Structures are given as structure tokens and as C-alpha cells.
Short mmCIF file of C-alpha atoms in Angstrom, two decimals:
data_model
loop_
_atom_site.label_atom_id
_atom_site.label_comp_id
_atom_site.label_asym_id
_atom_site.label_seq_id
_atom_site.Cartn_x
_atom_site.Cartn_y
_atom_site.Cartn_z
CA UNK A 191 101.06 108.05 109.06
CA UNK A 192 98.47 107.51 106.38
CA UNK A 193 99.44 105.63 103.25
CA UNK A 194 99.96 107.49 100.00
CA UNK A 195 98.33 106.67 96.69
CA UNK A 196 99.64 107.34 93.21
CA UNK A 197 97.52 108.92 90.46
CA UNK A 198 96.77 105.38 89.22
CA UNK A 199 95.31 103.95 92.44
CA UNK A 200 91.74 103.88 91.10
CA UNK A 201 92.98 102.24 87.89
CA UNK A 202 94.71 99.49 89.91
CA UNK A 203 91.59 98.81 91.96
CA UNK A 204 89.39 98.76 88.86
CA UNK A 205 91.72 96.25 87.23
CA UNK A 206 91.52 93.95 90.24
CA UNK A 207 94.99 94.75 91.52
CA UNK A 208 95.77 93.26 94.92
CA UNK A 209 96.79 96.31 96.94
CA UNK A 210 99.55 96.06 99.53
CA UNK A 211 101.52 98.56 101.58
CA UNK A 212 104.90 99.27 100.03
CA UNK A 213 107.25 102.05 101.14
CA UNK A 214 104.34 104.04 102.53
CA UNK A 215 102.23 103.66 99.40
CA UNK A 216 99.22 101.53 98.57
CA UNK A 217 100.50 99.68 95.51
CA UNK A 218 99.36 96.69 93.42
CA UNK A 219 101.45 93.57 94.10
CA UNK A 220 99.69 91.69 91.30
CA UNK A 221 96.63 91.82 89.05
CA UNK A 222 96.07 88.37 87.53
CA UNK A 223 99.13 86.58 88.92
CA UNK A 224 102.87 87.12 89.24
CA UNK A 225 103.85 84.33 86.82
CA UNK A 226 101.53 85.52 84.03
CA UNK A 227 102.61 89.15 84.50
CA UNK A 228 106.26 88.11 84.52
CA UNK A 229 105.95 86.17 81.24
CA UNK A 230 104.04 89.05 79.68
CA UNK A 231 107.04 91.35 80.18
CA UNK A 232 109.56 88.74 78.98
CA UNK A 233 107.52 87.88 75.86
CA UNK A 234 105.27 90.85 75.08
CA UNK A 235 104.89 94.13 76.97
CA UNK A 236 103.70 95.20 80.43
CA UNK A 237 103.01 98.48 82.23
CA UNK A 238 104.17 99.19 85.78
CA UNK A 239 103.10 102.11 87.94
CA UNK A 240 106.33 103.13 89.64
CA UNK A 241 105.16 106.61 90.61
CA UNK A 242 106.14 105.87 94.21
CA UNK A 243 109.80 106.34 93.23
CA UNK A 244 111.31 109.65 94.32
CA UNK A 245 112.64 112.40 92.06
CA UNK A 246 114.92 115.20 93.21
CA UNK A 247 116.10 118.00 90.99
CA UNK A 248 119.58 119.42 91.57
CA UNK A 249 120.08 123.00 90.42
CA UNK A 250 122.90 125.52 90.61
CA UNK A 251 126.29 126.10 89.04
CA UNK A 252 127.88 123.66 91.49
CA UNK A 253 125.29 120.92 90.87
CA UNK A 254 127.85 118.78 89.04
CA UNK A 255 130.48 119.19 91.76
CA UNK A 256 127.88 118.34 94.42
CA UNK A 257 126.74 115.18 92.60
CA UNK A 258 130.36 114.17 92.03
CA UNK A 259 130.95 114.44 95.78
CA UNK A 260 127.86 112.49 96.83
CA UNK A 261 127.59 109.70 94.21
CA UNK A 262 130.05 106.95 93.29
CA UNK A 263 129.79 107.11 89.49
CA UNK A 264 131.46 109.78 87.35
CA UNK A 265 128.78 112.39 86.70
CA UNK A 266 131.17 114.39 84.48
CA UNK A 267 130.74 111.64 81.87
CA UNK A 268 127.04 112.53 81.54
CA UNK A 269 125.85 114.90 78.83
CA UNK A 270 122.34 116.26 78.27
CA UNK A 271 120.04 113.38 77.34
CA UNK A 272 121.98 110.72 79.18
CA UNK A 273 121.21 108.69 82.28
CA UNK A 274 123.58 107.04 84.74
CA UNK A 275 123.07 104.28 87.32
CA UNK A 276 124.85 105.16 90.54
CA UNK A 277 124.76 105.04 94.33
CA UNK A 278 125.35 107.28 97.34
CA UNK A 279 127.60 106.05 100.16
CA UNK A 280 128.23 106.97 103.76
CA UNK A 281 131.82 107.68 104.82
CA UNK A 282 132.21 104.02 105.85
CA UNK A 283 131.25 102.90 102.34
CA UNK A 284 127.77 101.68 103.36
CA UNK A 285 125.15 102.43 100.74
CA UNK A 286 122.63 105.23 101.37
CA UNK A 287 120.68 104.33 98.21
CA UNK A 288 121.11 103.27 94.61
CA UNK A 289 119.77 105.73 92.07
CA UNK A 290 119.64 107.13 88.56
CA UNK A 291 121.14 110.51 87.61
CA UNK A 292 119.60 112.29 84.62
CA UNK A 293 121.43 115.14 82.88
CA UNK A 294 118.54 117.50 82.10
CA UNK A 295 120.59 120.22 80.37
CA UNK A 296 120.34 123.08 82.86
CA UNK A 297 119.98 120.82 85.91
CA UNK A 298 120.08 117.17 87.02
CA UNK A 299 117.34 114.84 88.18
CA UNK A 300 118.11 112.09 90.69
CA UNK A 301 115.66 109.17 90.90
CA UNK A 302 115.66 107.36 94.25
CA UNK A 303 113.91 104.47 95.94
CA UNK A 304 110.50 105.22 97.45
CA UNK A 305 111.44 103.76 100.82
CA UNK A 306 114.46 106.07 101.05
CA UNK A 307 113.06 109.43 99.92
CA UNK A 308 113.15 111.20 103.31
CA UNK A 309 116.49 109.68 104.30
CA UNK A 310 118.12 110.47 100.94
CA UNK A 311 116.94 114.06 100.84
CA UNK A 312 118.16 114.67 104.39
CA UNK A 313 121.51 113.12 103.47
CA UNK A 314 121.82 115.20 100.31
CA UNK A 315 120.76 118.36 102.15
CA UNK A 316 123.40 117.78 104.86
CA UNK A 317 126.09 117.30 102.23
CA UNK A 318 125.22 120.26 99.99
CA UNK A 319 128.19 122.29 98.89
CA UNK A 320 128.60 125.55 96.97
CA UNK A 321 125.82 126.78 94.69
CA UNK A 322 123.67 123.64 94.60
CA UNK A 323 119.97 123.46 95.47
CA UNK A 324 117.59 120.52 95.81
CA UNK A 325 113.96 120.41 94.77
CA UNK A 326 111.95 117.37 95.80
CA UNK A 327 109.42 116.79 93.01
CA UNK A 328 108.49 113.23 94.06
CA UNK A 329 104.83 114.06 94.68
CA UNK A 330 104.49 115.98 91.42
CA UNK A 331 105.65 113.21 89.09
CA UNK A 332 103.87 110.17 87.71
CA UNK A 333 106.17 107.43 86.48
CA UNK A 334 105.10 104.54 84.29
CA UNK A 335 107.49 101.82 83.14
CA UNK A 336 106.56 100.21 79.82
CA UNK A 337 108.74 97.13 79.52
CA UNK A 338 109.07 94.19 77.17
CA UNK A 339 110.06 93.37 73.59
CA UNK A 340 106.89 95.06 72.24
CA UNK A 341 107.35 98.24 74.29
CA UNK A 342 108.82 100.20 71.38
CA UNK A 343 106.09 99.11 68.94
CA UNK A 344 103.45 100.01 71.54
CA UNK A 345 104.73 103.47 72.39
CA UNK A 346 105.67 104.33 68.80
CA UNK A 347 101.97 104.20 67.86
CA UNK A 348 101.19 107.11 70.20
CA UNK A 349 104.55 108.94 70.23
CA UNK A 350 105.10 112.32 68.61
CA UNK A 351 108.65 111.39 67.62
CA UNK A 352 110.65 108.46 66.32
CA UNK A 353 111.64 106.43 69.39
CA UNK A 354 113.80 103.87 67.59
CA UNK A 355 117.00 105.98 67.73
CA UNK A 356 116.71 106.42 71.53
CA UNK A 357 119.54 104.35 73.01
CA UNK A 358 119.71 102.47 76.31
CA UNK A 359 120.24 104.84 79.25
CA UNK A 360 119.30 107.90 77.19
CA UNK A 361 116.22 110.09 77.48
CA UNK A 362 114.41 112.51 75.23
CA UNK A 363 111.61 115.03 75.70
CA UNK A 364 108.63 114.21 73.51
CA UNK A 365 104.93 113.47 73.49
CA UNK A 366 103.10 110.26 74.27
CA UNK A 367 99.33 110.45 73.72
CA UNK A 368 99.79 114.18 73.12
CA UNK A 369 101.33 114.83 76.54
CA UNK A 370 104.84 116.20 76.72
CA UNK A 371 107.03 114.11 78.99
CA UNK A 372 110.47 112.70 79.67
CA UNK A 373 110.80 109.44 77.73
CA UNK A 374 113.69 107.43 79.14
CA UNK A 375 115.02 104.16 77.75
CA UNK A 376 115.57 102.62 81.15
CA UNK A 377 113.97 100.04 83.38
CA UNK A 378 114.75 97.30 85.87
CA UNK A 379 113.56 94.22 83.99
CA UNK A 380 116.40 93.53 81.54
CA UNK A 381 113.97 93.92 78.65
CA UNK A 382 113.74 96.62 76.03
CA UNK A 383 111.73 99.24 77.87
CA UNK A 384 110.91 102.83 78.63
CA UNK A 385 110.15 104.91 81.68
CA UNK A 386 107.80 107.86 81.27
CA UNK A 387 107.91 110.87 83.61
CA UNK A 388 104.98 113.29 83.46
CA UNK A 389 102.94 115.49 85.83
CA UNK A 390 101.05 113.59 88.53
CA UNK A 391 97.35 114.03 87.91
CA UNK A 392 94.58 111.43 88.05
CA UNK A 393 92.73 112.53 84.93
CA UNK A 394 95.90 112.94 82.86
CA UNK A 395 97.32 109.73 84.27
CA UNK A 396 94.26 107.67 83.36
CA UNK A 397 94.22 109.13 79.88
CA UNK A 398 97.87 108.19 79.28
CA UNK A 399 97.45 104.77 80.92
CA UNK A 400 94.46 104.02 78.67
CA UNK A 401 96.24 105.27 75.55
CA UNK A 402 99.19 102.95 76.26
CA UNK A 403 96.88 100.00 76.95
CA UNK A 404 94.93 100.64 73.73
CA UNK A 405 98.13 100.95 71.69
CA UNK A 406 99.52 97.74 73.16
CA UNK A 407 96.37 95.67 72.89
CA UNK A 408 97.55 94.02 69.65
CA UNK A 409 100.79 93.08 71.45
CA UNK A 410 99.00 91.51 74.46
CA UNK A 411 99.86 94.36 76.81
CA UNK A 412 98.72 94.24 80.43
CA UNK A 413 99.42 95.76 83.85
CA UNK A 414 102.24 94.35 86.00
CA UNK A 415 102.49 94.59 89.78
CA UNK A 416 105.34 94.81 92.26
CA UNK A 417 105.53 91.01 92.58
CA UNK A 418 106.62 90.49 88.98
CA UNK A 419 108.76 93.62 89.14
CA UNK A 420 110.76 91.81 91.82
CA UNK A 421 111.03 88.45 90.00
CA UNK A 422 112.04 90.23 86.77
CA UNK A 423 114.80 92.27 88.44
CA UNK A 424 116.08 89.29 90.39
CA UNK A 425 116.37 87.15 87.22
CA UNK A 426 118.70 89.90 85.97
CA UNK A 427 120.72 89.89 89.19
CA UNK A 428 119.84 93.55 89.82
CA UNK A 429 120.18 94.69 93.43
CA UNK A 430 117.19 95.75 95.50
CA UNK A 431 117.90 98.30 98.21
CA UNK A 432 116.94 96.96 101.63
CA UNK A 433 117.60 93.38 100.50
CA UNK A 434 120.86 93.03 98.56
CA UNK A 435 122.35 96.39 99.41
CA UNK A 436 121.95 98.69 102.40
CA UNK A 437 123.98 100.76 104.87
CA UNK A 438 125.91 97.63 105.94
CA UNK A 439 127.13 96.71 102.44
CA UNK A 440 129.46 98.64 100.17
CA UNK A 441 129.29 98.85 96.37
CA UNK A 442 132.42 96.80 95.67
CA UNK A 443 131.26 93.70 97.56
CA UNK A 444 127.79 94.15 96.04
CA UNK A 445 129.19 93.76 92.54
CA UNK A 446 128.72 97.45 91.82
CA UNK A 447 132.39 98.10 91.13
CA UNK A 448 131.41 98.95 87.55
CA UNK A 449 129.61 102.11 88.73
CA UNK A 450 132.21 102.99 91.39
CA UNK A 451 134.77 105.33 89.82
CA UNK A 452 137.53 105.45 92.42
CA UNK A 453 139.72 107.58 90.16
CA UNK A 454 137.21 110.37 89.48
CA UNK A 455 138.30 112.35 92.57
CA UNK A 456 137.00 112.60 96.13
CA UNK A 457 133.49 111.44 97.01
CA UNK A 458 131.68 110.19 100.11
CA UNK A 459 132.93 106.75 101.02
CA UNK A 460 135.89 106.81 98.64
CA UNK A 461 138.62 106.37 101.30
CA UNK A 462 136.92 103.28 102.69
CA UNK A 463 136.40 101.83 99.22
CA UNK A 464 140.03 102.47 98.23
CA UNK A 465 141.14 100.64 101.36
CA UNK A 466 138.67 97.79 100.82
CA UNK A 467 140.00 97.36 97.31
CA UNK A 468 143.62 97.39 98.47
CA UNK A 469 142.99 94.94 101.33
CA UNK A 470 140.91 92.64 99.14
CA UNK A 471 137.18 92.03 99.54
CA UNK A 472 136.06 90.01 102.58
CA UNK A 473 132.81 88.87 100.98
CA UNK A 474 130.98 89.14 97.70
CA UNK A 475 127.38 89.19 96.57
CA UNK A 476 126.80 86.14 94.38
CA UNK A 477 123.91 84.65 92.47
CA UNK A 478 123.06 81.00 93.00
CA UNK A 479 120.68 78.45 91.58
CA UNK A 480 119.10 75.74 93.70
CA UNK A 481 119.27 72.19 92.37
CA UNK A 482 116.12 70.78 93.97
CA UNK A 483 112.50 71.90 93.81
CA UNK A 484 112.97 74.31 96.67
CA UNK A 485 113.08 78.06 96.73
CA UNK A 486 115.44 80.34 98.62
CA UNK A 487 113.84 83.21 100.53
CA UNK A 488 115.20 86.41 102.04
CA UNK A 489 116.97 85.64 105.32
CA UNK A 490 117.59 81.90 104.84
CA UNK A 491 121.14 81.00 105.97
CA UNK A 492 123.80 80.07 103.41
CA UNK A 493 126.46 77.46 104.17
CA UNK A 494 129.75 76.49 102.60
CA UNK A 495 130.92 72.98 103.49
CA UNK A 496 128.52 72.88 106.41
CA UNK A 497 129.68 76.18 107.88
CA UNK A 498 127.47 79.25 108.11
CA UNK A 499 128.61 81.61 105.34
CA UNK A 500 126.00 84.34 105.07
CA UNK A 501 122.34 84.59 104.23
CA UNK A 502 120.00 84.94 101.29
CA UNK A 503 119.44 88.62 100.50
CA UNK A 504 116.91 87.97 97.69
CA UNK A 505 115.37 84.70 96.63
CA UNK A 506 112.48 83.52 94.54
CA UNK A 507 111.07 80.99 92.16
CA UNK A 508 112.25 82.11 88.73
CA UNK A 509 109.25 82.01 86.35
CA UNK A 510 111.59 81.92 83.32
CA UNK A 511 113.92 79.15 84.56
CA UNK A 512 111.32 77.41 86.75
CA UNK A 513 114.02 77.03 89.40
CA UNK A 514 114.88 78.57 92.72
CA UNK A 515 117.30 81.48 92.32
CA UNK A 516 118.79 83.81 94.86
CA UNK A 517 121.56 86.19 95.83
CA UNK A 518 123.56 86.49 98.99
CA UNK A 519 126.94 87.43 100.42
CA UNK A 520 129.52 84.67 100.82
CA UNK A 521 133.22 84.84 101.84
CA UNK A 522 135.22 86.12 98.86
CA UNK A 523 137.25 82.91 98.73
CA UNK A 524 134.05 80.91 98.11
CA UNK A 525 132.53 83.32 95.60
CA UNK A 526 133.52 81.37 92.50
CA UNK A 527 131.18 80.59 89.63
CA UNK A 528 130.38 76.88 89.72
CA UNK A 529 131.17 76.51 93.44
CA UNK A 530 128.79 74.48 95.58
CA UNK A 531 126.98 76.12 98.49
CA UNK A 532 124.01 75.09 100.58
CA UNK A 533 120.88 77.06 101.32
CA UNK A 534 119.26 76.20 104.64
CA UNK A 535 115.63 75.81 103.64
CA UNK A 536 113.57 75.12 106.74
CA UNK A 537 116.60 73.74 108.60
CA UNK A 538 117.58 71.42 105.77
CA UNK A 539 120.73 72.08 103.69
CA UNK A 540 119.72 72.19 100.03
CA UNK A 541 122.50 72.12 97.40
CA UNK A 542 122.94 75.20 95.23
CA UNK A 543 125.51 76.34 92.69
CA UNK A 544 127.02 79.79 92.36
CA UNK A 545 126.27 81.10 88.87
CA UNK A 546 127.16 84.29 87.05
CA UNK A 547 124.35 86.83 86.85
CA UNK A 548 122.17 87.66 85.03
CA UNK A 549 120.39 84.36 85.62
CA UNK A 550 118.47 85.03 82.40
CA UNK A 551 120.52 86.38 79.51
CA UNK A 552 118.86 89.42 77.95
CA UNK A 553 119.86 92.42 75.92
CA UNK A 554 117.92 95.50 76.98
CA UNK B 170 85.85 83.57 96.86
CA UNK B 171 84.00 80.29 97.31
CA UNK B 172 83.43 78.28 100.50
CA UNK B 173 81.61 74.99 99.99
CA UNK B 174 79.10 74.23 102.77
CA UNK B 175 79.92 70.52 102.86
CA UNK B 176 83.52 71.00 104.01
CA UNK B 177 85.12 71.62 107.38
CA UNK B 178 87.84 74.24 107.82
CA UNK B 179 90.88 74.94 110.01
CA UNK B 180 92.18 78.28 111.23
CA UNK B 181 95.27 77.55 109.12
CA UNK B 182 93.11 77.61 105.96
CA UNK B 183 92.92 73.91 105.16
CA UNK B 184 89.65 72.22 104.26
CA UNK B 185 88.69 68.58 104.75
CA UNK B 186 85.95 66.60 103.04
CA UNK B 187 84.99 63.51 105.06
CA UNK B 188 83.62 60.47 103.25
CA UNK B 189 83.32 57.44 105.50
CA UNK B 190 86.59 57.08 107.41
CA UNK B 191 88.64 59.06 104.88
CA UNK B 192 89.20 62.80 104.68
CA UNK B 193 90.40 64.64 101.58
CA UNK B 194 92.46 67.74 102.38
CA UNK B 195 93.38 70.91 100.51
CA UNK B 196 93.72 74.65 101.11
CA UNK B 197 90.90 77.17 100.85
CA UNK B 198 90.18 79.54 98.00
CA UNK B 199 91.01 82.40 100.37
CA UNK B 200 94.40 80.84 101.16
CA UNK B 201 95.36 80.27 97.52
CA UNK B 202 94.37 83.86 96.75
CA UNK B 203 96.56 85.19 99.54
CA UNK B 204 99.52 83.00 98.54
CA UNK B 205 99.36 83.84 94.84
CA UNK B 206 100.75 81.58 92.12
CA UNK B 207 101.57 78.21 93.65
CA UNK B 208 104.74 76.75 92.11
CA UNK B 209 105.45 73.68 94.26
CA UNK B 210 103.66 71.54 96.80
CA UNK B 211 105.76 69.25 98.98
CA UNK B 212 103.68 66.33 100.22
CA UNK B 213 104.51 63.27 102.35
CA UNK B 214 104.56 59.74 100.96
CA UNK B 215 101.51 57.53 101.40
CA UNK B 216 101.66 55.63 104.66
CA UNK B 217 102.97 58.50 106.74
CA UNK B 218 101.19 59.14 110.03
CA UNK B 219 99.97 62.70 110.60
CA UNK B 220 98.73 64.38 113.75
CA UNK B 221 96.02 67.01 113.95
CA UNK B 222 97.53 70.51 113.91
CA UNK B 223 100.98 69.34 112.84
CA UNK B 224 102.72 70.21 109.60
CA UNK B 225 102.50 67.53 106.92
CA UNK B 226 103.95 69.46 103.99
CA UNK B 227 104.74 72.85 102.51
CA UNK B 228 103.32 74.95 99.75
CA UNK B 229 105.57 77.29 97.79
CA UNK B 230 104.20 80.30 95.95
CA UNK B 231 106.38 82.69 93.94
CA UNK B 232 106.69 85.12 96.84
CA UNK B 233 105.91 83.05 99.91
CA UNK B 234 106.12 79.64 101.50
CA UNK B 235 103.58 78.21 103.90
CA UNK B 236 103.26 75.06 106.00
CA UNK B 237 100.34 72.70 105.50
CA UNK B 238 98.70 71.51 108.74
CA UNK B 239 96.75 68.31 109.16
CA UNK B 240 93.10 68.99 110.01
CA UNK B 241 92.83 65.54 111.60
CA UNK B 242 94.92 62.65 112.92
CA UNK B 243 95.45 59.59 110.77
CA UNK B 244 97.50 58.05 108.03
CA UNK B 245 98.12 59.39 104.54
CA UNK B 246 96.60 56.94 102.06
CA UNK B 247 97.07 58.92 98.87
CA UNK B 248 98.64 62.16 97.65
CA UNK B 249 97.68 64.19 94.60
CA UNK B 250 100.49 63.37 92.14
CA UNK B 251 99.00 65.76 89.58
CA UNK B 252 100.32 68.65 91.67
CA UNK B 253 103.97 67.86 90.96
CA UNK B 254 103.50 68.69 87.29
CA UNK B 255 100.64 71.17 87.70
CA UNK B 256 100.90 72.97 91.04
CA UNK B 257 98.71 75.75 89.62
CA UNK B 258 95.71 73.43 90.11
CA UNK B 259 95.75 74.66 93.71
CA UNK B 260 94.98 78.16 92.40
CA UNK B 261 92.58 77.12 89.68
CA UNK B 262 90.51 74.51 91.52
CA UNK B 263 91.33 74.58 95.26
CA UNK B 264 88.41 72.34 96.31
CA UNK B 265 88.61 69.97 93.33
CA UNK B 266 91.68 69.09 91.29
CA UNK B 267 93.85 71.05 93.73
CA UNK B 268 93.32 68.58 96.60
CA UNK B 269 96.52 67.48 98.35
CA UNK B 270 96.21 64.36 100.48
CA UNK B 271 93.71 61.76 101.64
CA UNK B 272 93.91 60.81 105.31
CA UNK B 273 92.49 57.63 106.87
CA UNK B 274 91.07 59.10 110.05
CA UNK B 275 91.98 57.41 113.32
CA UNK B 276 89.76 59.65 115.37
CA UNK B 277 86.78 60.85 113.28
CA UNK B 278 85.43 62.60 116.38
CA UNK B 279 88.04 65.36 115.81
CA UNK B 280 86.16 66.62 112.78
CA UNK B 281 83.38 68.19 114.80
CA UNK B 282 85.94 70.53 116.40
CA UNK B 283 86.68 72.10 113.01
CA UNK B 284 84.91 75.17 111.63
CA UNK B 285 81.99 75.06 109.24
CA UNK B 286 81.90 77.37 106.23
CA UNK B 287 80.18 80.16 108.14
CA UNK B 288 82.59 80.08 111.09
CA UNK B 289 85.59 80.01 108.74
CA UNK B 290 84.19 82.92 106.77
CA UNK B 291 83.88 84.92 109.99
CA UNK B 292 87.42 83.93 111.02
CA UNK B 293 88.89 85.50 107.89
CA UNK B 294 86.80 88.63 108.34
CA UNK B 295 84.61 88.14 105.27
#
């Protein structure tokens, strides 16, 4: 299968982006360097092309009932203009994907991980009930994330509306650089930030990209690749599908109990989750910080008192803390903040401490 | 990407500069570019014996970790202490300030088995 490109591929190449394969797309992993791009988002403002993400519209008078049955969060709490973080589960509680649900007024939009688009749509299709219809618009949508403390000041210069009143996890329709789009105050960095949904088109895309870059020049704006996207989300303790959560993990042990509304009524996976809650969790996803100059990586074993206790699901050097940070599942009895664990780094046990996430305290 | 003509190269992307019986070792510009931002270099203490082709340390980038392999057999006489505070020197100046160790060669004849700049360039498909 040939790799896909977003409308910004030529822009990435022109900017010196190092292109890698990611979820079937040719995407930039970095431009000038992960550390510099990371700091730019924490201190100034950066732009990410996340057009590889999938978008599915849900239409029909039973759209709400369908989404209630297939996602773990309570979609009835959404009103037009609001966004909700959620997940879909299999009957055994394993996670199909984590996602965003947008209430668009007369329909909903579900935003899913690029690597899961085909799987998710098949799953949704097989679980459709009543008058609910899906429309996969993934290939028709460009998505840029503008993230960082100067993101509001940057976008306000080219916005056709006052963006300041837009609250976290809310969206509004408005213009940026004269183009009507969905402006969403969301992101996966922990910083003040926006995600912009507009029609996928190279000419339009380049025009909007350039307008944002020009507006942000005075704030030291720059492009950010997938590498820094990962270090930024991990510093916040946000889960990455395929690493920290997948079909073998359920939302409660992954620390996603806050989006899992057991009492909202029946939904896929609910019975298993109710039982898991009643029986008590066997294991929990925890964040940990490594004491030495050594960095945990995906797949490294975790030990508690010399006994194998799980493995690292995500790990990295944290550019903000300049320390090794990671996440992984450990037995629930050992999942206490402050507890000592060991990360096996190249067959050597390296001391680490369980810490509460986010690793970096931020207020998006 | 630069490849100085006066160095010898390994397939594992180290370079060695031989002066008398001592070789200075680092990683290539190509290797640092592939690794990305280097955040830690773990090097052995001076005095340690190293064997050609065997790991003598590790290099940690934000997203990846890689072993460092000795281009030649000998004894470590010096390590680049600057790298503990400024590991980014490996990215900024891979053939200069980003050097890693000096090895007193016990078998200088090994050096001729290493690649020259042209052969290394071909080996990385450039």
C-alpha cells in the first residue's frame, strides 16, 4: 500500500522536515530538532500538521443513542459547541481507540487516531443502531494544531472573531486567514492551544499555514514534528493508543476512569468494567521518573523489589525536566505515588519513583 | 552531511582519527542526524580495555538509544568530559568537540580494515 501525504507534505519538505512513515502517512518527525521544537511549544507557539487524524461524522436522529452505546463517556452531557474526550471499548473492556466527540449541532464529529481509522470505522459500522449513519471525512479534512502560550495571540491576529472567550474543550465556527473553519480549543500538549479543521487542499492549506506562520513570527512560532508531539503529550501523562492503551487494556486501569461513566446506561464494555471495578483493579498505569541519567523506552521491563512487574508503555527523555520519564502498568498494590520501582535499562535495574501525572504541571 | 577524508569509518557509524598510536573516536554526522538530539552519552572510565567491534558505551537521543562500538582494540586513555554537560556537541560538531574517547591502539594494523570516507558514503547509500 502506498503511503499517504497530507496537504502540507510539500511544506514539510521545504522546511527541512525529516519525513518518516507514521500510520500509513509520510509525516515530519522533526524539523530542526525535537528538543528545540518541544521548548518552542512550552514557551512560545508551534504548529503541528495532524491532518493524518481521522474524522467521522455521525448523522441521524439516533446519532446520540448510537454514540452513547459505543463510547464510554456521557455524550448526553455535550451541547452544540462542546467537545468531549472519550474512548470506544470492546465487550471485554479492551480499548478500540481513544477519541474526541464534537457536538456539531445537527450531527456529531468523532476524531480518531490515524492508525485506527479503518478498524474504528468497521467497528462503528458493525455496531450501528437505529437511524444513525457514518460519513468518513478523514481524507477531506486538514487539521492543524497551534499550541503554546502565544497561540491565542497568534491566531487572534488573523481571526474573524474574538477567540478569547472560547473555553477549553469548546469549538466555534469562524474564519482564520479568511477561511471558514472549525476552531477548537483542544490539543494534546497541555498548553493553551487550538486545533483548526478545514477542507483539505494544498493551495488553501499552504495559504493558511503561511498566514499562521506570519502572524506568529513576532512570538517565535515554528513548525513542530511528531517527535515533539510525543514528548509533549508524555510530559502531561496523556495516553498514546498503541503504547499506553490498546485492546488488551481497559480504561479504568489506564487511569481513564474520569471519562468512563458507568452510570450513564448500557455501552460496549460496561459489564466488564463494572465487574473490574467491583473486583478491584489488578494493575494500574502509572507515571515514573528515573533517578539516574538513563531513559526508559517502550518495552523495557519494570520490576518491583526485583520481581518482574510489567513493562514501559511510553518512555522518553523529558526536555522540560531533563530527566527520564515513563509510564507503564504495575500491580495495583504497588501503584502508589512515591513508591520505588526499577526500570530494566539494558539488563541493569535502574531506580525510579512513581509520581503523579502530569509530570509537568500546566493549565491548558 | 560532512565526511572528512582523513578519518576511517565503521559500519556502525563511528569514525576514528589515528595520530601515532592513539585513535580518537566519535560518531559520524550521518549517525547524529539519524539519532536526533543527543541528550546523554555514557562512556567508560579511562583505563578500560576495549575490543574492536564491541560496545564501549551508549548514546541516548530523545527518541532512541544506540550502542557505541570500538573501531579498534586498545585501552581508553581519555574520555570527553565536556559531553556530560553538553551532549549536544555530538550533534553540533560530530568530528570536533563531539569526540567521545581516545584509544591507545594495541593493534594499529586493524585500522586498514576500516572504511575510508568514500566506502562509508557508499555504505549509507549517499
